[in-house]
PDB file of N, CA and C and ligand atoms in Angstrom:
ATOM      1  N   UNK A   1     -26.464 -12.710   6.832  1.00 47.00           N
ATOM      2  CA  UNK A   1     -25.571 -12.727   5.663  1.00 47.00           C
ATOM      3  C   UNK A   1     -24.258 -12.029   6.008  1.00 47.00           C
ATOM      4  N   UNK A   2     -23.134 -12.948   5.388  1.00 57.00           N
ATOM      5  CA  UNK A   2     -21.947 -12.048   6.130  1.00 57.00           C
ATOM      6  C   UNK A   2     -20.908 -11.124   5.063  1.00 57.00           C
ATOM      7  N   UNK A   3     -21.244  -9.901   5.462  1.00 64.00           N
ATOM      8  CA  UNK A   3     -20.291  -9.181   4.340  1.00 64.00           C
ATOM      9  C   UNK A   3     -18.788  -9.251   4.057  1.00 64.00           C
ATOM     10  N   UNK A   4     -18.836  -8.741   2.607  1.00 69.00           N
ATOM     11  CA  UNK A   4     -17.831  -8.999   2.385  1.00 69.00           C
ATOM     12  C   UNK A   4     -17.216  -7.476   1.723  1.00 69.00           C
ATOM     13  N   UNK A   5     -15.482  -7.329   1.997  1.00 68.00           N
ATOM     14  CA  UNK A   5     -15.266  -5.887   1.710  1.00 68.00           C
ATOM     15  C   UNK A   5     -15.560  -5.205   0.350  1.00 68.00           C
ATOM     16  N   UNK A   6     -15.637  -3.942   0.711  1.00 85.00           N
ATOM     17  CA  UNK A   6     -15.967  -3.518  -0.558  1.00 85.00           C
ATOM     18  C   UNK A   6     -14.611  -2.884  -1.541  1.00 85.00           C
ATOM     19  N   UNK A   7     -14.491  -2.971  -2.624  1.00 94.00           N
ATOM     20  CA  UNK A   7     -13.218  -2.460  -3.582  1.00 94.00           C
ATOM     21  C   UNK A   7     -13.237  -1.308  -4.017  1.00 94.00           C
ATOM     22  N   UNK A   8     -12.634  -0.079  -3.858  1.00 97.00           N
ATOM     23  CA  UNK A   8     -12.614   1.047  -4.106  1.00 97.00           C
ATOM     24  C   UNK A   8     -11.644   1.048  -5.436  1.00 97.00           C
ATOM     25  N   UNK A   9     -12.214   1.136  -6.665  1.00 98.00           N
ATOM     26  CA  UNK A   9     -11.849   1.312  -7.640  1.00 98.00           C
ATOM     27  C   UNK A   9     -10.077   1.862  -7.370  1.00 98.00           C
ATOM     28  N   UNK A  10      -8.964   1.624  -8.232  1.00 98.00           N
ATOM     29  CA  UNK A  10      -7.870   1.409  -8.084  1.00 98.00           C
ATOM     30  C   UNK A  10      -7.228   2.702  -8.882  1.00 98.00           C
ATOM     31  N   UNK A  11      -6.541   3.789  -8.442  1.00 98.00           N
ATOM     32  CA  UNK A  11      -6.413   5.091  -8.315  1.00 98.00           C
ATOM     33  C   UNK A  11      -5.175   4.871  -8.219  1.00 98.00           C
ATOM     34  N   UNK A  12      -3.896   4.526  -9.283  1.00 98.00           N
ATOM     35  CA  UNK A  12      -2.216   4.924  -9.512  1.00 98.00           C
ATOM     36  C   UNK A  12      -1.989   6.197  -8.841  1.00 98.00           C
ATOM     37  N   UNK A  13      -1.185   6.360  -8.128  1.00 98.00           N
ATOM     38  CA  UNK A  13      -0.321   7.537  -7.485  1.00 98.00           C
ATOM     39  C   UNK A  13       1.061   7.703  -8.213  1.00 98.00           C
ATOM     40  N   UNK A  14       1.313   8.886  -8.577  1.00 97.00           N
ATOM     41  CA  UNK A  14       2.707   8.873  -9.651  1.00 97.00           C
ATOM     42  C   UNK A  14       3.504  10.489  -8.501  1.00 97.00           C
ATOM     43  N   UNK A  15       4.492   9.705  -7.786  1.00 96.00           N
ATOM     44  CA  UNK A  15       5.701  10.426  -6.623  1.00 96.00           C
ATOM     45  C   UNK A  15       5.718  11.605  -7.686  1.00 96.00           C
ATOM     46  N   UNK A  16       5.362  13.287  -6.992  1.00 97.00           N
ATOM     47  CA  UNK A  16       6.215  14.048  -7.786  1.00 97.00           C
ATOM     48  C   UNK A  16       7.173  14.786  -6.968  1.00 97.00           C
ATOM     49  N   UNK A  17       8.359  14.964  -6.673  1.00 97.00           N
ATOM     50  CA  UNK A  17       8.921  15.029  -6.180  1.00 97.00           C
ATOM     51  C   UNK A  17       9.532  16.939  -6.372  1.00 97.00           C
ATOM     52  N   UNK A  18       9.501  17.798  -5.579  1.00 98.00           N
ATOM     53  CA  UNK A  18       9.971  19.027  -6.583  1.00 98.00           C
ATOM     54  C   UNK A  18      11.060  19.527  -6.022  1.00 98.00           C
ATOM     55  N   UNK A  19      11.672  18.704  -4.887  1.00 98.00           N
ATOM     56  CA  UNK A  19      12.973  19.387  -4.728  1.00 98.00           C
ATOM     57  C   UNK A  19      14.364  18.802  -5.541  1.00 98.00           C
ATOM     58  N   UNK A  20      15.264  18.721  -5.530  1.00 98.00           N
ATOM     59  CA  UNK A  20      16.529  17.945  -6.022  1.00 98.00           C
ATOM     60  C   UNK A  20      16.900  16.952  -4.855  1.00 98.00           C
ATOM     61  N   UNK A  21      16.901  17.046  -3.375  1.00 97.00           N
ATOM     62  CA  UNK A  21      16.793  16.381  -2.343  1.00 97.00           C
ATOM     63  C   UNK A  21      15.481  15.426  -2.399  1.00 97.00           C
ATOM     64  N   UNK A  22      14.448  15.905  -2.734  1.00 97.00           N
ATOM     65  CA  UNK A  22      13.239  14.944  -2.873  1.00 97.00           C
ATOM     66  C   UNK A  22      13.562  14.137  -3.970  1.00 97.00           C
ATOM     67  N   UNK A  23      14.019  14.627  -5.471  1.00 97.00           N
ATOM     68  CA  UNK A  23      14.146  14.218  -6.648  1.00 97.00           C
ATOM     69  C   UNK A  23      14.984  12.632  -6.475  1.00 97.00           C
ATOM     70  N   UNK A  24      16.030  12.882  -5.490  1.00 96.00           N
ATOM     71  CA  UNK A  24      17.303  12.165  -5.391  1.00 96.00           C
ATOM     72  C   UNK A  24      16.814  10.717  -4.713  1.00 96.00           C
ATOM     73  N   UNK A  25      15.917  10.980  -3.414  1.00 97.00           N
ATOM     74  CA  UNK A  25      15.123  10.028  -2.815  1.00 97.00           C
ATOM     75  C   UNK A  25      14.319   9.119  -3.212  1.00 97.00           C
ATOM     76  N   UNK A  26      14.023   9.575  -4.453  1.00 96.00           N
ATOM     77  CA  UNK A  26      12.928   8.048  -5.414  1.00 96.00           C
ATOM     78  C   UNK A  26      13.599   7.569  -6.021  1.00 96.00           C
ATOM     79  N   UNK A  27      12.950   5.959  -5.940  1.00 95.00           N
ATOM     80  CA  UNK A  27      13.591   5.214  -7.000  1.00 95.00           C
ATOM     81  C   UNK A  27      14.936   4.662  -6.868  1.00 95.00           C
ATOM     82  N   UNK A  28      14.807   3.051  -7.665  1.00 95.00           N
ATOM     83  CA  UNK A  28      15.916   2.526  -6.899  1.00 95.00           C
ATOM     84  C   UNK A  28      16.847   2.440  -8.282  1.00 95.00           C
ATOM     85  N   UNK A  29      18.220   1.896  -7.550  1.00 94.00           N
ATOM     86  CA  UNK A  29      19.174   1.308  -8.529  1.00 94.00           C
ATOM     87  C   UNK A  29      19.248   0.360  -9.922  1.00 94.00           C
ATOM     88  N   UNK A  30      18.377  -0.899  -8.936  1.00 93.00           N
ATOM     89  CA  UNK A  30      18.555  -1.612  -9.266  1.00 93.00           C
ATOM     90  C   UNK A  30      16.806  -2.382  -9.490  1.00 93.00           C
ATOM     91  N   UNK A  31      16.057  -1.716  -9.137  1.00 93.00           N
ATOM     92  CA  UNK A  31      15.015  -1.998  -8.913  1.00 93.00           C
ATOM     93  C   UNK A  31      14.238  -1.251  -9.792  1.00 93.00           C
ATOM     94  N   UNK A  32      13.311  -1.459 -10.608  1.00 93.00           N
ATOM     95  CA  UNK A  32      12.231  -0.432 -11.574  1.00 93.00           C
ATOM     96  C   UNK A  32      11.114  -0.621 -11.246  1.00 93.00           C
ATOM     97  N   UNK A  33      10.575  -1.653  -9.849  1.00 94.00           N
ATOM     98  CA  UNK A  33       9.542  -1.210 -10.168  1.00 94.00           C
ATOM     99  C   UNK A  33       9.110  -1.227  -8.794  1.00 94.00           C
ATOM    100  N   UNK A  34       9.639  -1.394  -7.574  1.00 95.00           N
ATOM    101  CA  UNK A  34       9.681  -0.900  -6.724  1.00 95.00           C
ATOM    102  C   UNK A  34       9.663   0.609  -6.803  1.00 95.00           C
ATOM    103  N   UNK A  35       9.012   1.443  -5.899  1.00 95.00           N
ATOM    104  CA  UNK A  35       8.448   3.049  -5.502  1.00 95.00           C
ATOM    105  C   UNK A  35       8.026   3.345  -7.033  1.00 95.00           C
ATOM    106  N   UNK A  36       7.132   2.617  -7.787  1.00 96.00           N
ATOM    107  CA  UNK A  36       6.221   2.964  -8.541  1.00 96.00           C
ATOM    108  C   UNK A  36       4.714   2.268  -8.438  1.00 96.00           C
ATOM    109  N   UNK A  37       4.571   1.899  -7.232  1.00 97.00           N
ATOM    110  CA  UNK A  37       3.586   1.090  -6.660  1.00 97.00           C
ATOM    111  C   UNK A  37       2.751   1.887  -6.075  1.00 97.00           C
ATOM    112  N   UNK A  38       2.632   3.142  -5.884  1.00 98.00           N
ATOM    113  CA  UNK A  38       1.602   3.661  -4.686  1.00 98.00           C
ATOM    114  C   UNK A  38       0.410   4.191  -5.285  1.00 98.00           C
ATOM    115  N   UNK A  39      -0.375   3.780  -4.443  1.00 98.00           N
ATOM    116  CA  UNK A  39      -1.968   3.707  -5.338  1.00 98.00           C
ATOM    117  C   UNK A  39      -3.409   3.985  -4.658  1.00 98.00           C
ATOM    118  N   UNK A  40      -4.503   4.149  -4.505  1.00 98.00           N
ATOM    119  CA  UNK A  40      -5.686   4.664  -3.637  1.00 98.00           C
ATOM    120  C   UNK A  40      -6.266   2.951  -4.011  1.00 98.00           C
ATOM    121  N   UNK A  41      -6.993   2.444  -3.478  1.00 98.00           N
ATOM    122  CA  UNK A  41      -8.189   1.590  -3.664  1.00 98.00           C
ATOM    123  C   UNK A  41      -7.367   0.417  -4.237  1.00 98.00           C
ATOM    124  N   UNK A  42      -8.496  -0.589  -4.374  1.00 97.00           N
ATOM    125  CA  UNK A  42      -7.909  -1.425  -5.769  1.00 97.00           C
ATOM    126  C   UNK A  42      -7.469  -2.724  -4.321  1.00 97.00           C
ATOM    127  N   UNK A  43      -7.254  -4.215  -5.122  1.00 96.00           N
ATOM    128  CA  UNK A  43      -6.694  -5.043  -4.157  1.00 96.00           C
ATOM    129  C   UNK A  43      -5.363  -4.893  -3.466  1.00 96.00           C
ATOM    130  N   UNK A  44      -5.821  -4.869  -2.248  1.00 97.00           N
ATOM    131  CA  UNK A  44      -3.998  -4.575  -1.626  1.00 97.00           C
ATOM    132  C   UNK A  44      -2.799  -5.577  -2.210  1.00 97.00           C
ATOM    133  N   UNK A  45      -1.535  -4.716  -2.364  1.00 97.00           N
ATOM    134  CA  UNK A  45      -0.441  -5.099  -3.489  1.00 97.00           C
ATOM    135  C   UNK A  45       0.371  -6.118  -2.362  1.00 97.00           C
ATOM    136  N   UNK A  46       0.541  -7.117  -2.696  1.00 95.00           N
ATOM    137  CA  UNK A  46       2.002  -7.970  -2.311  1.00 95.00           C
ATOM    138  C   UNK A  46       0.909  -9.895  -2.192  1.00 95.00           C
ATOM    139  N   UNK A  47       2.327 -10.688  -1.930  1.00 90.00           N
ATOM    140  CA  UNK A  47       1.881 -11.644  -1.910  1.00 90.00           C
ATOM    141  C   UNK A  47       0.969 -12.797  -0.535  1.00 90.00           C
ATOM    142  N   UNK A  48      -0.162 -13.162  -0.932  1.00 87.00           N
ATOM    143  CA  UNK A  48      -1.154 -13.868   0.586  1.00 87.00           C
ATOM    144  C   UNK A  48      -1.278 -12.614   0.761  1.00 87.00           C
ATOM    145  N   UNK A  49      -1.758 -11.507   0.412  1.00 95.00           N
ATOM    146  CA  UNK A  49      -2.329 -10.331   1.760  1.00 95.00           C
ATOM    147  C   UNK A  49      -3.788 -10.849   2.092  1.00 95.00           C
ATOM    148  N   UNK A  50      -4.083 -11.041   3.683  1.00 91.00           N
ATOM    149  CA  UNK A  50      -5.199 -11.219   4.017  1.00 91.00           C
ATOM    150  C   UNK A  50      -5.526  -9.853   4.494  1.00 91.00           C
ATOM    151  N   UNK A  51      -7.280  -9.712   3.714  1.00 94.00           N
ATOM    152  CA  UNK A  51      -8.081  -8.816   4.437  1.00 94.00           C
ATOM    153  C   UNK A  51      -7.950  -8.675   5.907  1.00 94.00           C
ATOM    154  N   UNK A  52      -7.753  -7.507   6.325  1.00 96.00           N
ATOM    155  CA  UNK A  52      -8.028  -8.050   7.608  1.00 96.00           C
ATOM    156  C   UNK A  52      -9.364  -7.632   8.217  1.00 96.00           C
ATOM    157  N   UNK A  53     -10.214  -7.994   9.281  1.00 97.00           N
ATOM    158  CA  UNK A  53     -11.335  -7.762   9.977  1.00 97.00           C
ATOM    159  C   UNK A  53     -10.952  -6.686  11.211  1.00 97.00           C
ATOM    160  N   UNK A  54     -12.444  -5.699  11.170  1.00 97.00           N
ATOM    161  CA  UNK A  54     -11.933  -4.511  11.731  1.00 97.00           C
ATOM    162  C   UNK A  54     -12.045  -4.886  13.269  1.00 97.00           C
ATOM    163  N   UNK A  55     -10.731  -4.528  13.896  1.00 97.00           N
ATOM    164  CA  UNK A  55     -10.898  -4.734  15.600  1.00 97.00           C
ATOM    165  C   UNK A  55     -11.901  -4.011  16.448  1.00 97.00           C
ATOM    166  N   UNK A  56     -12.633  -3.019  16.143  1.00 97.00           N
ATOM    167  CA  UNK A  56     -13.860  -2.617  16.868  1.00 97.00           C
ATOM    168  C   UNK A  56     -15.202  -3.376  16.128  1.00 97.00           C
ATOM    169  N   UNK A  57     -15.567  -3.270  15.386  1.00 97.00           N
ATOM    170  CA  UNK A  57     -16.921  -4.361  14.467  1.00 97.00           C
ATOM    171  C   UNK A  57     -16.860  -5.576  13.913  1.00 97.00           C
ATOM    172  N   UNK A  58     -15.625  -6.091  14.208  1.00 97.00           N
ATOM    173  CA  UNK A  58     -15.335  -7.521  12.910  1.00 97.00           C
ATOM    174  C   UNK A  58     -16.048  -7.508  11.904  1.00 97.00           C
ATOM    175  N   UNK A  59     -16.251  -6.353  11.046  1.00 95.00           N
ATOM    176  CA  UNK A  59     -16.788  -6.117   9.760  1.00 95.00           C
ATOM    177  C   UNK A  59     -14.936  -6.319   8.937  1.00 95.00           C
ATOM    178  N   UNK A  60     -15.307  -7.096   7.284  1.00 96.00           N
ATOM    179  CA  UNK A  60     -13.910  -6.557   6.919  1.00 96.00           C
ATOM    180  C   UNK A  60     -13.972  -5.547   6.639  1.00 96.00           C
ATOM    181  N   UNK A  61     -12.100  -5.332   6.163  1.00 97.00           N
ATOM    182  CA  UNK A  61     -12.000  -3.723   6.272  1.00 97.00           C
ATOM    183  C   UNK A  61     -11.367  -3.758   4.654  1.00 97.00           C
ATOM    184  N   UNK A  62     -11.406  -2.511   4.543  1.00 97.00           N
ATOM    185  CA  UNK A  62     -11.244  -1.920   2.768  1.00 97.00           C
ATOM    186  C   UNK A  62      -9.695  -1.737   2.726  1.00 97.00           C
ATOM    187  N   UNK A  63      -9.079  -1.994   1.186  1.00 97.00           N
ATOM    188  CA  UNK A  63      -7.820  -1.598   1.215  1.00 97.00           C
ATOM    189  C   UNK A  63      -7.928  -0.346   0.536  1.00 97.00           C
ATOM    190  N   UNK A  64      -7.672   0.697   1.370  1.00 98.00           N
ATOM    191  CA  UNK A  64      -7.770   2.606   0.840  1.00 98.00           C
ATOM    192  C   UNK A  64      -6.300   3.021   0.257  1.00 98.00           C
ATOM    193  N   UNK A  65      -5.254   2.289   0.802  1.00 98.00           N
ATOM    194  CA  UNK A  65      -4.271   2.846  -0.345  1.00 98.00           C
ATOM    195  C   UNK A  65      -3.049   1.504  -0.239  1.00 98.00           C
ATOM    196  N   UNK A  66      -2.058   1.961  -1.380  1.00 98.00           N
ATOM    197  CA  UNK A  66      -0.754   1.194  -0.689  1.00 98.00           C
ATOM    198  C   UNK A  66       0.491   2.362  -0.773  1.00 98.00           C
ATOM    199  N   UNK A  67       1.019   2.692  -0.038  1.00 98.00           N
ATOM    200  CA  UNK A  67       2.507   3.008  -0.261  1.00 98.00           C
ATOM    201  C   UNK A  67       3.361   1.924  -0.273  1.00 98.00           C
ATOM    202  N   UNK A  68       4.689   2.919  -1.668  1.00 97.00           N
ATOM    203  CA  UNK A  68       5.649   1.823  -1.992  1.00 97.00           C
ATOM    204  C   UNK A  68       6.811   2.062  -0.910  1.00 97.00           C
ATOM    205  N   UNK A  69       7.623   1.168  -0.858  1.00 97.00           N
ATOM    206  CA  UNK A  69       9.040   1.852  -0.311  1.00 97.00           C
ATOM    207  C   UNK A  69       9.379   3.105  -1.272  1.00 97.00           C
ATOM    208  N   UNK A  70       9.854   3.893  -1.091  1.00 97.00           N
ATOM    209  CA  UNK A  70      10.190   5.301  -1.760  1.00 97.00           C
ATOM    210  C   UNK A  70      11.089   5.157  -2.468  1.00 97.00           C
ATOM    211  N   UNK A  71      12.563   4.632  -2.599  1.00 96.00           N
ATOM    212  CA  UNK A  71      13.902   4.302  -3.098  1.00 96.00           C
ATOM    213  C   UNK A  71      14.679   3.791  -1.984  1.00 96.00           C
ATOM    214  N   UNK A  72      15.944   3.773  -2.608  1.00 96.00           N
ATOM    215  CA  UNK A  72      17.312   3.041  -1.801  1.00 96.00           C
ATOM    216  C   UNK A  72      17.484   3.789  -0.278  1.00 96.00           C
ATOM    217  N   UNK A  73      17.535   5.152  -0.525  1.00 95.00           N
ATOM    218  CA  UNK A  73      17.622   5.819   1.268  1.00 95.00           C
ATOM    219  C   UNK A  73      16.991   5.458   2.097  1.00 95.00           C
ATOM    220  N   UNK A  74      15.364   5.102   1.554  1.00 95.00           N
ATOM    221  CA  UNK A  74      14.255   5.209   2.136  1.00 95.00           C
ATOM    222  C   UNK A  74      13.252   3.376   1.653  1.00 95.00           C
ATOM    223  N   UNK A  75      13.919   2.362   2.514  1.00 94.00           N
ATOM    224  CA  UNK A  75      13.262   1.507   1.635  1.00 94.00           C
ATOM    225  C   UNK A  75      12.795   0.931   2.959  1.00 94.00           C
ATOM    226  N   UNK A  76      12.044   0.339   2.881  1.00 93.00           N
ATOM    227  CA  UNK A  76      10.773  -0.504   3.801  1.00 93.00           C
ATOM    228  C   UNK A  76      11.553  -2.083   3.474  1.00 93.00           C
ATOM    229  N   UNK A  77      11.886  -2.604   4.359  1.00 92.00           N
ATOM    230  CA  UNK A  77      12.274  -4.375   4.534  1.00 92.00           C
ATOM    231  C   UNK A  77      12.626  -4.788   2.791  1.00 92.00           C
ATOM    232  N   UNK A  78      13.411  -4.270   2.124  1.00 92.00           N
ATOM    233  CA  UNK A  78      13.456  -4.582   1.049  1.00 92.00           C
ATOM    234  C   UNK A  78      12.948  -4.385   0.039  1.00 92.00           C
ATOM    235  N   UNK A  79      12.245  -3.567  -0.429  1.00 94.00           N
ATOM    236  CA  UNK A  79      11.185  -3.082  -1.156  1.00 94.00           C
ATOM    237  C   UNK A  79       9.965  -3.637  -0.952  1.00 94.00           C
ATOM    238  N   UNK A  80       9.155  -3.948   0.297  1.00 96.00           N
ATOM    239  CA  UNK A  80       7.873  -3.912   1.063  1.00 96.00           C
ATOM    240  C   UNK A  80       7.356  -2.459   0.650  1.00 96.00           C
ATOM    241  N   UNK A  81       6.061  -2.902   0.399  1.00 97.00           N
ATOM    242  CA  UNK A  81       4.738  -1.589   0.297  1.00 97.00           C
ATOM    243  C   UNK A  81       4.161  -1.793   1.800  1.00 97.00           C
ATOM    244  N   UNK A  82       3.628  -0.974   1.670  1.00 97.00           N
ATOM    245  CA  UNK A  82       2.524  -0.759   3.112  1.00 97.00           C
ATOM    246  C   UNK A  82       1.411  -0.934   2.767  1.00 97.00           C
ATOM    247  N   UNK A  83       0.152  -1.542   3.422  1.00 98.00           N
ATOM    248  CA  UNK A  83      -1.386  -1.517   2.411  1.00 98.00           C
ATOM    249  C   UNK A  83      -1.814  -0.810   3.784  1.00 98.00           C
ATOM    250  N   UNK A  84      -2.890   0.030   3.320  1.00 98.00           N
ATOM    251  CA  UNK A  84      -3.647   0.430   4.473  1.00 98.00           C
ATOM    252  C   UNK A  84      -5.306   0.454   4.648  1.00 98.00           C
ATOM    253  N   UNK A  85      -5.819  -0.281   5.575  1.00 98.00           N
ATOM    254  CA  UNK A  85      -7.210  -0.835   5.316  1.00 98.00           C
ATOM    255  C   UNK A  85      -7.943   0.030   6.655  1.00 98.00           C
ATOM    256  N   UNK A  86      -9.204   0.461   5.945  1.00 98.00           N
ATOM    257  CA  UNK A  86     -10.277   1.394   6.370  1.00 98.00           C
ATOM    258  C   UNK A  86     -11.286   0.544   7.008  1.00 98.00           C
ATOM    259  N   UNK A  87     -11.928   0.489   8.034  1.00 97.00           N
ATOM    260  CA  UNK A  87     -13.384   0.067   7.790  1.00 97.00           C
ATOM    261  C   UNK A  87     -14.542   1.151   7.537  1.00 97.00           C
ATOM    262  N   UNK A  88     -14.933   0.954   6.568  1.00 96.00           N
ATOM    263  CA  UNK A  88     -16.301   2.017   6.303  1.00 96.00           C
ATOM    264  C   UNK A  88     -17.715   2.144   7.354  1.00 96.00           C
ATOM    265  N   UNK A  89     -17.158   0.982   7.610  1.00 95.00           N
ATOM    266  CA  UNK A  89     -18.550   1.032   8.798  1.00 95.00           C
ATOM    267  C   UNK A  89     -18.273   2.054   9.930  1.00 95.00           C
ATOM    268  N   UNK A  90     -17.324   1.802  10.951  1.00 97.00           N
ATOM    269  CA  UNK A  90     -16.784   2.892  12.083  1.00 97.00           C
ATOM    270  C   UNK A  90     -15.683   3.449  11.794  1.00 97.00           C
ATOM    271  N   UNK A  91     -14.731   3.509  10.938  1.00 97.00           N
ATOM    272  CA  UNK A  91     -13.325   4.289  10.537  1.00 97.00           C
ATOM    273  C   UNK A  91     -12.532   3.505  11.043  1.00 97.00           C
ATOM    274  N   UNK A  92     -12.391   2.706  11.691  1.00 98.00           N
ATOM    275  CA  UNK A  92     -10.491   2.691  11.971  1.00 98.00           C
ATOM    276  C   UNK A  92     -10.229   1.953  11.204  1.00 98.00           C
ATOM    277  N   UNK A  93      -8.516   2.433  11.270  1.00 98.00           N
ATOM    278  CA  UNK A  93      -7.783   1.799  10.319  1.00 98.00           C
ATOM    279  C   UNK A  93      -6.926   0.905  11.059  1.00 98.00           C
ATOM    280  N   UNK A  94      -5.806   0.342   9.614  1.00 98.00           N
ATOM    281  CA  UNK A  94      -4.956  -0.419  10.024  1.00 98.00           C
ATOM    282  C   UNK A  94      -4.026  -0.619   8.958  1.00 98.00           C
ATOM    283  N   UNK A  95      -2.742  -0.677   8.959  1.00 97.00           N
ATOM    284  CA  UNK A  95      -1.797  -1.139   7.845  1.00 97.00           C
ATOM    285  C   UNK A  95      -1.183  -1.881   7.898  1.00 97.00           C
ATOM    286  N   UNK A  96      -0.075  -2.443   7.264  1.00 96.00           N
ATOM    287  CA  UNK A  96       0.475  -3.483   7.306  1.00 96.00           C
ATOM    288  C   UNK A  96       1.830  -3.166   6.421  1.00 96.00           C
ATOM    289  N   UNK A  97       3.011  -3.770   6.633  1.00 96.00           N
ATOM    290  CA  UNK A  97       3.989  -3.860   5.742  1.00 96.00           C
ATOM    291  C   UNK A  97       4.154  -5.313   4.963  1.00 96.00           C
ATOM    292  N   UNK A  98       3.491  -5.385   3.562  1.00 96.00           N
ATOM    293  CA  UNK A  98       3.836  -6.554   2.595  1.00 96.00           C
ATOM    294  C   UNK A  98       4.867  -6.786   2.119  1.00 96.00           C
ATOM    295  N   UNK A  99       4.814  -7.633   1.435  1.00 94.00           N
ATOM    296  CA  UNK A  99       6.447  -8.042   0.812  1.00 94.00           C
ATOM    297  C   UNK A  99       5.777  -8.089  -0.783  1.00 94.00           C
ATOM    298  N   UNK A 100       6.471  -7.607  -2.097  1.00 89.00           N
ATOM    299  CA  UNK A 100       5.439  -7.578  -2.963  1.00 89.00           C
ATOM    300  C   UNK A 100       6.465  -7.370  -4.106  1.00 89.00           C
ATOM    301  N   UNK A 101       6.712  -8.504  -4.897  1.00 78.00           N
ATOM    302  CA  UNK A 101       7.540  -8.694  -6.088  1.00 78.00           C
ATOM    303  C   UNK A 101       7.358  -8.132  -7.276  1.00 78.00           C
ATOM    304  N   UNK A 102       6.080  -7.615  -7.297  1.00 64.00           N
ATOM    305  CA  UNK A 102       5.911  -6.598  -8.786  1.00 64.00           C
ATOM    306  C   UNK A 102       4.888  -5.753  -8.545  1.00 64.00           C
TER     307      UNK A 102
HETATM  308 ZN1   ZN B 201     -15.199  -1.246  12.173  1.00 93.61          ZN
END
């Protein structure tokens, strides 16, 4: 029987930022909902993301978080998130940069 990944319940991350230099770095212009994306578990965020299969077990692997692009200083290919996938079976990971419209 061939498994299939498991979903780690979906855990919102809310940026707190406590410097005025950190403060300044989130969040975009023109954008609202870009760098309010970052999250623990849950289906990895953007559009076609394929699971991917883990390169030591070809077990699939879990999506454990996403980071957003952060804001305008700090933005990933346009407001791209990152997903980052675990395998539970032996640990390694792997991430990816998505492209992800809401
Ligand atoms: Zn593995």
């Amino acid at each position: 029987m061939e498994k299939t990944e498991m979903l780690i319940p979906e855990i919102k991350l809310i940026p707190s930022p406590t410097t005025e230099e950190a403060k300044a770095a989130v969040g975009y212009k023109w954008n609202d909902v870009a760098g309010t994306r970052h999250k623990l578990g849950g289906e990895p965020t953007g559009e076609n993301v394929e699971i991917p299969s883990c390169v030591m077990c070809k077990q699939p692997m879990t999506c454990y978080a996403t980071i957003d692009s952060i804001g305008d200083d700090y933005d990933l290919a346009d407001c791209c998130v990152i997903n980052v996938f675990v395998c539970l079976n032996c640990g390694t990971t792997s991430s990816q940069i998505d492209q992800a419209h809401a």
